[in-house]
Short mmCIF file of C-alpha atoms in Angstrom, two decimals:
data_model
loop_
_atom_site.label_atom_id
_atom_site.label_comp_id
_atom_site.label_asym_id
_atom_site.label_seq_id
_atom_site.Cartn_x
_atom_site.Cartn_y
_atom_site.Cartn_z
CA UNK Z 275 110.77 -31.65 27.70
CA UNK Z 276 114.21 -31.14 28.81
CA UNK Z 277 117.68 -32.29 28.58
CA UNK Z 278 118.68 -33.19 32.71
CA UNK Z 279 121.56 -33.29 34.94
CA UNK Z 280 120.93 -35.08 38.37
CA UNK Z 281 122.93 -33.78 41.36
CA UNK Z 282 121.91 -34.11 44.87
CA UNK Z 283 123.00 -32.79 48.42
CA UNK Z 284 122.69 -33.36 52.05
CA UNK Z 285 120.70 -31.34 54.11
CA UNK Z 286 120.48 -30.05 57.60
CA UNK Z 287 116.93 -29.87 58.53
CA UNK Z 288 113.88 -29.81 56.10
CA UNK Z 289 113.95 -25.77 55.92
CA UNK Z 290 117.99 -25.99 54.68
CA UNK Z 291 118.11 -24.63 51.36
CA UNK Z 292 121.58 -24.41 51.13
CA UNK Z 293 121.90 -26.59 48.34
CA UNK Z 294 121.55 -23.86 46.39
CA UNK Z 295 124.62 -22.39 46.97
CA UNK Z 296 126.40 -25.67 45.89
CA UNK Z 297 124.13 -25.92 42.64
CA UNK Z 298 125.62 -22.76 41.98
CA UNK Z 299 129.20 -23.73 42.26
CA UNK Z 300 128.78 -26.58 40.08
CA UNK Z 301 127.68 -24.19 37.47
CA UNK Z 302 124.05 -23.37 37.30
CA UNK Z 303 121.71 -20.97 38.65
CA UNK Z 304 118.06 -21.29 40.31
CA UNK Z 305 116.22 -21.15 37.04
CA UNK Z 306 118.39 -24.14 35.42
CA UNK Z 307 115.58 -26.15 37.80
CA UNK Z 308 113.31 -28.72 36.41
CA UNK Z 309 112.26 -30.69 39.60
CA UNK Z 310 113.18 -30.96 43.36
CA UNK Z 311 112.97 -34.07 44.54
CA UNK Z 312 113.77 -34.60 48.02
CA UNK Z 313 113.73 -37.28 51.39
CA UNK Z 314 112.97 -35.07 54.59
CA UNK Z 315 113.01 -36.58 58.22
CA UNK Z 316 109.57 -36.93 59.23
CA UNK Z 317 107.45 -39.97 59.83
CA UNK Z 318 106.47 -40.02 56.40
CA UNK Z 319 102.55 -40.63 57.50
CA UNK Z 320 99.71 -37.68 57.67
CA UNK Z 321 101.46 -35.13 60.05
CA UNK Z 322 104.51 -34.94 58.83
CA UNK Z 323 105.21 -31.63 58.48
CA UNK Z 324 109.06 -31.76 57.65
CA UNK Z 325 107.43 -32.33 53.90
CA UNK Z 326 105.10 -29.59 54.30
CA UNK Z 327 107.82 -27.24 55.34
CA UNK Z 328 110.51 -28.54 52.69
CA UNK Z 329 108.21 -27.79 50.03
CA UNK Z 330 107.28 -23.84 51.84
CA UNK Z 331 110.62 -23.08 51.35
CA UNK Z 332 112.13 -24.82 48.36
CA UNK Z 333 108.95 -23.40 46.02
CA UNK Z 334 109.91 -20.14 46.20
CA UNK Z 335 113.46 -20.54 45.39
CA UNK Z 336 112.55 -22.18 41.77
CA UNK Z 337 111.21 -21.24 38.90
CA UNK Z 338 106.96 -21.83 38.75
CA UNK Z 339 107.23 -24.08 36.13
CA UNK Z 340 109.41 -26.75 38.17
CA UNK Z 341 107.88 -29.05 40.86
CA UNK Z 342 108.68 -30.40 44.04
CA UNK Z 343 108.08 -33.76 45.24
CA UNK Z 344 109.24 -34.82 48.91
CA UNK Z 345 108.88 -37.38 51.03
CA UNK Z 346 108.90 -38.08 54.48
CA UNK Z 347 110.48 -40.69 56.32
CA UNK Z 348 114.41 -41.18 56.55
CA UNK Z 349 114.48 -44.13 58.95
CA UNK Z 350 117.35 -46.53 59.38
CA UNK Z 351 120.40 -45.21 57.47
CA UNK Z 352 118.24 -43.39 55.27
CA UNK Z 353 119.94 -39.10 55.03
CA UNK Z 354 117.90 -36.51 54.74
CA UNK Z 355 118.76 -34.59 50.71
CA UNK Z 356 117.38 -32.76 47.83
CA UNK Z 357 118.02 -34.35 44.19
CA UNK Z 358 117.64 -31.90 41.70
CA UNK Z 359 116.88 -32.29 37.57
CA UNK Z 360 118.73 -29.33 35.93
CA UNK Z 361 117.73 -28.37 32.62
CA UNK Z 362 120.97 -28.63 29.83
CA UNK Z 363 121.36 -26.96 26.87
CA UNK Z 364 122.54 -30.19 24.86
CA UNK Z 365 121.75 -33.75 24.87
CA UNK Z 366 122.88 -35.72 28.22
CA UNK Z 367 121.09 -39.05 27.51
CA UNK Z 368 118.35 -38.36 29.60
CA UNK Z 369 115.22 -35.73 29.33
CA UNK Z 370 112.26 -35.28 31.87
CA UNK Z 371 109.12 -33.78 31.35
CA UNK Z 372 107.16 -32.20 34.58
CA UNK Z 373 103.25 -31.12 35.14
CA UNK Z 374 100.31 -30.86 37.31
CA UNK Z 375 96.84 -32.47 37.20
CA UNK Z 376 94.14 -29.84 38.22
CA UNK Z 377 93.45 -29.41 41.78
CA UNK Z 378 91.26 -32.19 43.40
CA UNK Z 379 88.25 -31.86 45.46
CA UNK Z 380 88.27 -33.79 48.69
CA UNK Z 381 86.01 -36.38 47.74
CA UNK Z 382 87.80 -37.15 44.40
CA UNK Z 383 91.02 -38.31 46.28
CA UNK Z 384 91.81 -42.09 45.85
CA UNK Z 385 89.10 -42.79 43.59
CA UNK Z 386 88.69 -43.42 39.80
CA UNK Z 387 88.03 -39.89 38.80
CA UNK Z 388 92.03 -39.57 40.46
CA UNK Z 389 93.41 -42.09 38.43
CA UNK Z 390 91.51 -40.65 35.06
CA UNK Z 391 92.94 -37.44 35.60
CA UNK Z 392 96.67 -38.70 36.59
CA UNK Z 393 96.10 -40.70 33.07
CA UNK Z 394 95.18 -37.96 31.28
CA UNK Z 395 98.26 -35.72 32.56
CA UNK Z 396 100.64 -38.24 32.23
CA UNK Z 397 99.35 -39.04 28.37
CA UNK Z 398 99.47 -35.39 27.58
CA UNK Z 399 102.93 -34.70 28.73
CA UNK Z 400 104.08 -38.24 26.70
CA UNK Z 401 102.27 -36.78 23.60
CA UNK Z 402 103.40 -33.09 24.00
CA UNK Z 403 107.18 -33.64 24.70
CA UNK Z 404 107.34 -36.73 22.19
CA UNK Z 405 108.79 -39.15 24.61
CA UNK Z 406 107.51 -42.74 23.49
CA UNK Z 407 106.23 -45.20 26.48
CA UNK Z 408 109.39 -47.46 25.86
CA UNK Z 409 111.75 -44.53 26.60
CA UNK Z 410 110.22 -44.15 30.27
CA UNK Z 411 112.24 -45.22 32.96
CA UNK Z 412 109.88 -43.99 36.22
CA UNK Z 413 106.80 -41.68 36.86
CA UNK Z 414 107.42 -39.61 39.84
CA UNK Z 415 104.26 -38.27 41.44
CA UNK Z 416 103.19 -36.23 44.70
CA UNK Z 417 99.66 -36.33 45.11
CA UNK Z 418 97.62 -35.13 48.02
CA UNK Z 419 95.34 -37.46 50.91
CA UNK Z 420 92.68 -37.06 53.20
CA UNK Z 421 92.79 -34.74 56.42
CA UNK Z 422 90.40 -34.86 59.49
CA UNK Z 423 89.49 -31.20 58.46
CA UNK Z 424 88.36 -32.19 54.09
CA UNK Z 425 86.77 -35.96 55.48
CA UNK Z 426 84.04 -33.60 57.69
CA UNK Z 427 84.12 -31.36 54.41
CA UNK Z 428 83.01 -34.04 52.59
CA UNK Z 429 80.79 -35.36 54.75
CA UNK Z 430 79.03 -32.01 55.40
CA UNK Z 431 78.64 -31.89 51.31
CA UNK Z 432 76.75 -35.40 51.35
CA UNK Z 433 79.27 -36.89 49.45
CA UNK Z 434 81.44 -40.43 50.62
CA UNK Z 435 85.01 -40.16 50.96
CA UNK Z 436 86.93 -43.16 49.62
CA UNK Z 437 87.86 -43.89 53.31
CA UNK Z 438 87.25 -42.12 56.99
CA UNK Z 439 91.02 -43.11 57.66
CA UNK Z 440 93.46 -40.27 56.96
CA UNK Z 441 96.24 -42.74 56.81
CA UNK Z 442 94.65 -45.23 54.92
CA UNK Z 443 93.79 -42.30 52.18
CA UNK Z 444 97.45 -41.76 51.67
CA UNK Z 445 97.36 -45.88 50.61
CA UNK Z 446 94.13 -44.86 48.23
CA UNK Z 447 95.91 -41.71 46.78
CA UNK Z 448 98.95 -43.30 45.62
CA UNK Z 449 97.26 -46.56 44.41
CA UNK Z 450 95.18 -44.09 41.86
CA UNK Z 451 97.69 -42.45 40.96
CA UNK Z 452 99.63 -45.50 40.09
CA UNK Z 453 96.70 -46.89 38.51
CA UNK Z 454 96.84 -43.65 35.95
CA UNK Z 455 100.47 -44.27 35.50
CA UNK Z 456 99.67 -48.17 34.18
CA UNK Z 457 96.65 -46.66 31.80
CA UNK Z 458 98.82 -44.04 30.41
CA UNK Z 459 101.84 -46.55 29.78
CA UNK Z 460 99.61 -49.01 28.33
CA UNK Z 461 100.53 -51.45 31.36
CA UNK Z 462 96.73 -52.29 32.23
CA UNK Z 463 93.45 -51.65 30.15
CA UNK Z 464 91.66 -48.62 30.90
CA UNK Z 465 87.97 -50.33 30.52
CA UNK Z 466 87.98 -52.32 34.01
CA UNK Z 467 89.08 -48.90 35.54
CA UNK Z 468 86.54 -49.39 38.47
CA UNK Z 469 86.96 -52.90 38.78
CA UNK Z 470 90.80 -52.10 39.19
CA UNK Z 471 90.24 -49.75 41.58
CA UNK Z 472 88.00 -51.76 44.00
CA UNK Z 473 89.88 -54.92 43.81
CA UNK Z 474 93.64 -52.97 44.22
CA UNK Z 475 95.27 -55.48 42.44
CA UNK Z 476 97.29 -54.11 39.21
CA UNK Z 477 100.39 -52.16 39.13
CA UNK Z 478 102.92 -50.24 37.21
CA UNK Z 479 106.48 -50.93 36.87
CA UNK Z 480 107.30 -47.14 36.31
CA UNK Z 481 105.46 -46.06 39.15
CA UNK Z 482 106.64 -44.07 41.95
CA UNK Z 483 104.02 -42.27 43.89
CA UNK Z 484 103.93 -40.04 47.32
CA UNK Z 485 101.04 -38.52 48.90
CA UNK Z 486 101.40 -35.56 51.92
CA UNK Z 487 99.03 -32.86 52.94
CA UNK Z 488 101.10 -30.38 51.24
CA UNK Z 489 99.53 -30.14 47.81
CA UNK Z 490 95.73 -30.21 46.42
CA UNK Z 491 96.76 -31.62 43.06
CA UNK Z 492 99.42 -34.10 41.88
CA UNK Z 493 103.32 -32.65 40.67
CA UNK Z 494 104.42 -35.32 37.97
CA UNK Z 495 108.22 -36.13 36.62
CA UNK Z 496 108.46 -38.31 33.71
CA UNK Z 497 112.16 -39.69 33.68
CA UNK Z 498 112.94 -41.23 30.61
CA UNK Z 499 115.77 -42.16 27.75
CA UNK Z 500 116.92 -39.87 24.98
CA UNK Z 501 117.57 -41.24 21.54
CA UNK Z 502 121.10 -40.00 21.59
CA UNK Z 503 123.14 -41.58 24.07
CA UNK Z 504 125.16 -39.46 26.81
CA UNK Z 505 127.11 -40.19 29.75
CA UNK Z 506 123.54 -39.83 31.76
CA UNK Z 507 121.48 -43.33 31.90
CA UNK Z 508 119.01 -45.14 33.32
CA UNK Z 509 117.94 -48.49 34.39
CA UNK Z 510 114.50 -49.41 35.31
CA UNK Z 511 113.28 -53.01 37.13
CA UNK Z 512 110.66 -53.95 40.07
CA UNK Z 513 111.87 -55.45 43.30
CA UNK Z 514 109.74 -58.91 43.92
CA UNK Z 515 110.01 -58.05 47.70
CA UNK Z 516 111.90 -56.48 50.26
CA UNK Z 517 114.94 -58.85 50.22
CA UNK Z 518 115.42 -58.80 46.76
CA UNK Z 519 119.03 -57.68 46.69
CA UNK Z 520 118.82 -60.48 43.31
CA UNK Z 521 117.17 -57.39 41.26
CA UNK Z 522 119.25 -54.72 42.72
CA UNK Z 523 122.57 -56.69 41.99
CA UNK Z 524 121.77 -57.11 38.40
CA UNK Z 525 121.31 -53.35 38.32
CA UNK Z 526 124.21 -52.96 39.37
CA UNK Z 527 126.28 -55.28 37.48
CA UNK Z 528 124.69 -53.46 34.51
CA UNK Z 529 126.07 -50.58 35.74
CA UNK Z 530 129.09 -52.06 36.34
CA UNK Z 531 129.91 -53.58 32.93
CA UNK Z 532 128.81 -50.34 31.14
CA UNK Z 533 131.77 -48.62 33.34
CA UNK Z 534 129.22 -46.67 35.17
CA UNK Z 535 128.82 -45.34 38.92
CA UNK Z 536 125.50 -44.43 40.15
CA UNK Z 537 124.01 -41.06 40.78
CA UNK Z 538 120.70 -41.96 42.49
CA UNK Z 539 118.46 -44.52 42.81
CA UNK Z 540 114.17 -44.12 43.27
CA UNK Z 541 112.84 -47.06 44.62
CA UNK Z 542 109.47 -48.33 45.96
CA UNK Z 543 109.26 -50.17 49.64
CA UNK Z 544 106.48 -51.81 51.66
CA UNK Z 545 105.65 -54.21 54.33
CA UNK Z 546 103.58 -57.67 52.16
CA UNK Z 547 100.13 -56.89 53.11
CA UNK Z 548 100.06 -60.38 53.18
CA UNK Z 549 102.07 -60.62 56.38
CA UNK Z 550 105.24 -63.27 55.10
CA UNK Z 551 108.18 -62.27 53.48
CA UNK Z 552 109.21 -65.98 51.07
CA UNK Z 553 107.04 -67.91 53.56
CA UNK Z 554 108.88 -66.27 56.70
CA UNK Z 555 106.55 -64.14 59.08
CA UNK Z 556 106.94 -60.62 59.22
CA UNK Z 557 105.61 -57.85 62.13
CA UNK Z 558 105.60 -54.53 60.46
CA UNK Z 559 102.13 -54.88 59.86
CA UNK Z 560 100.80 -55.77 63.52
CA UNK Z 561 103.38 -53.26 65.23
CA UNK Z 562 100.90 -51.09 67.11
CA UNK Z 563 104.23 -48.29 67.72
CA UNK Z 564 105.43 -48.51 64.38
CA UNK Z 565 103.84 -47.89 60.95
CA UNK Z 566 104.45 -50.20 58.61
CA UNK Z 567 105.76 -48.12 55.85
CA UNK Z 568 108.18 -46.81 57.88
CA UNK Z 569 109.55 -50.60 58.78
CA UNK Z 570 109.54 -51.05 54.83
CA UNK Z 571 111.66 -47.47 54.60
CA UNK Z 572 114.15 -48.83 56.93
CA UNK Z 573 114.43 -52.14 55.77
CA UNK Z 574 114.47 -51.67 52.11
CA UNK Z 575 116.65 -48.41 52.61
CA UNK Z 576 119.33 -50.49 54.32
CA UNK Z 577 119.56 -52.75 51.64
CA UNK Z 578 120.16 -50.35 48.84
CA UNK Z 579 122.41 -48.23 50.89
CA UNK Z 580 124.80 -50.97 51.71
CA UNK Z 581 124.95 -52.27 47.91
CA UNK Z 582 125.15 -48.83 46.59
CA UNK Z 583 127.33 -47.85 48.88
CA UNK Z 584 125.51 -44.26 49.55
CA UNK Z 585 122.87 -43.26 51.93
CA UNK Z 586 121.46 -40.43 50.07
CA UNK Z 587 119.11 -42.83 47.85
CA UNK Z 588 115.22 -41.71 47.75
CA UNK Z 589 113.33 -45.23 49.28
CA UNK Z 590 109.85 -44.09 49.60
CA UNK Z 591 107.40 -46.23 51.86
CA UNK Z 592 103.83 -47.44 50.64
CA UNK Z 593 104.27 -49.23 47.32
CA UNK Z 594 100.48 -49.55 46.51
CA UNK Z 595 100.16 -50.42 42.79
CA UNK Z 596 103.83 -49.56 42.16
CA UNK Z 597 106.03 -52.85 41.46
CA UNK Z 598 104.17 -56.55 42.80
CA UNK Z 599 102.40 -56.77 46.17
CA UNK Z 600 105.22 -56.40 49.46
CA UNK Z 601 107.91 -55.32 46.23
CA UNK Z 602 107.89 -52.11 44.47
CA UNK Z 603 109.16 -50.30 41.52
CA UNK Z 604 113.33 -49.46 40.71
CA UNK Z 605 115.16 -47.38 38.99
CA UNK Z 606 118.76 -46.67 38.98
CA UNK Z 607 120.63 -43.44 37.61
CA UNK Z 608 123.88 -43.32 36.49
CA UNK Z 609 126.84 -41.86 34.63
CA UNK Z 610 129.29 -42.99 32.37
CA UNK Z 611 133.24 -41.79 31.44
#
């Protein structure tokens, strides 16, 4: 566990580390990392490589012990940045905790053996830093999907993959891994695990979860609230759907009254699976040119930005099991005087 600082930076392309050299002039040095967390401009879906390459070239620059969680898809007003967790000496208000489940085979991915082992991580880091489930504020998790090349891997080995669509594994992945983060928070009960899994209906209000091509196991960052208070806080809610700017205000106007200004905000987006947005039809699931996460990026992106008043927020599409059905999970940052 660690005391943090947040600070976060623009970039230029997904290979741009020059963040770096700004980190520096605000005081700390490469191994002062805990996590980088950043929003690259791909399409967010199976090939995007802009995550793939972010993470080539940002792992090298930080100490092994810090992760790096990216994801694609900066549609809209959505910019392209790198947030990173800095580890301080004393007590900020906030501490973070980071780890990795083991690697995953192929046919493991999506499926109740992934959500075990995200809840087993995520209840070991809780126990082993001391942070207490009511002190968590969001669960941050990359974890890997399905390829073309590990389906026929699995296939050749005799075994089922939880689905032959690539895409539709990066829905799986992050629903299990959201699934751990409820059993390890105590959200949902860990004894219909498989019934929970086949009917995709539970979720986690601390959930945050990413999948890409670029890792074989899951990078976790527990967020949460220190027992003393510093000028570094957090505020944690779900949106109900994608036009909830109701939830976001009140955020805000927490913020607000506590003389605050906010340093970054995680949220969850996605197009309602079931097709209406407060009885109003919606398209982004039926666009054939289009995916529909990256309609949800855009839309729910937009709305942040323009009440935040910054376009360097991390809005992350597919909201499976993180936050209600066409919502998702929020969580606001922010400082103090």
């Amino acid at each position: 566990m660690a005391h943090i600082n947040i600070l976060k930076y623009g970039v230029s392309s997904p290979a741009d580390t020059s963040p770096l050299g700004e980190l520096k002039a605000a005081g700390y040095q490469s191994s002062d990392i805990f996590a980088v967390i950043g929003k690259s401009e791909g399409n967010g879906c199976v090939n995007d490589f802009s995550r793939t390459l972010s993470t080539h070239v940002w792992e090298p620059a930080i100490p092994d012990s810090a992760v790096t969680i990216f994801s694609g898809g900066t549609e809209g007003v959505l910019s392209p940045h790198v947030t990173f967790l800095v580890q301080e000496p004393k007590p900020t208000g906030l501490v973070a905790v980071v780890g990795r489940t083991r690697e995953f085979e192929p046919h493991e991915i999506g499926t109740a053996e992934h959500a075990v082992e995200v809840a087993s991580s995520v209840k070991a880091m809780l126990s082993q830093s001391g942070i207490s489930m009511d002190q968590v504020h969001l669960v941050l998790i990359k974890c890997p999907l399905l390829t073309s090349a590990k389906v026929e891997a699995i296939l050749a080995a005799s075994k089922v993959p939880v689905t032959l669509d690539t895409y539709e594994s990066m829905a799986k992945s992050r629903y299990a891994s959201a699934v751990g983060i409820a059993v390890a928070l105590e959200e949902i009960d860990a004894s219909g695990l498989n019934e929970t899994m086949r009917n995709e209906d539970c979720w986690s209000s601390k959930a945050s979860c990413s999948s890409g091509a670029e890792l074989e196991d899951c990078h976790i960052l527990i967020l949460a609230s220190h027992t003393s208070l510093g000028s570094l806080r957090a505020t944690s809610a779900f949106m109900e759907d994608g036009i909830d700017a109701g939830t976001l205000i009140k955020a805000l106007d927490k913020i607000r009254n506590e003389h605050g200004h906010v340093v970054q905000v995680f949220a969850k987006a996605e197009a309602d699976p079931r097709g209406k947005i407060r009885g109003n039809r919606h398209t982004m699931n039926t666009d054939s040119d289009i995916h529909s996460t990256r309609h949800a990026r855009a839309a729910v992106g937009g709305l942040i930005a323009g009440l935040v008043g910054d376009t360097h927020v991390y809005v992350s599409g597919g909201a499976e099991g993180q936050g209600p059905s066409g919502g998702g999970s929020l969580c606001m940052v922010y400082r103090v005087a």
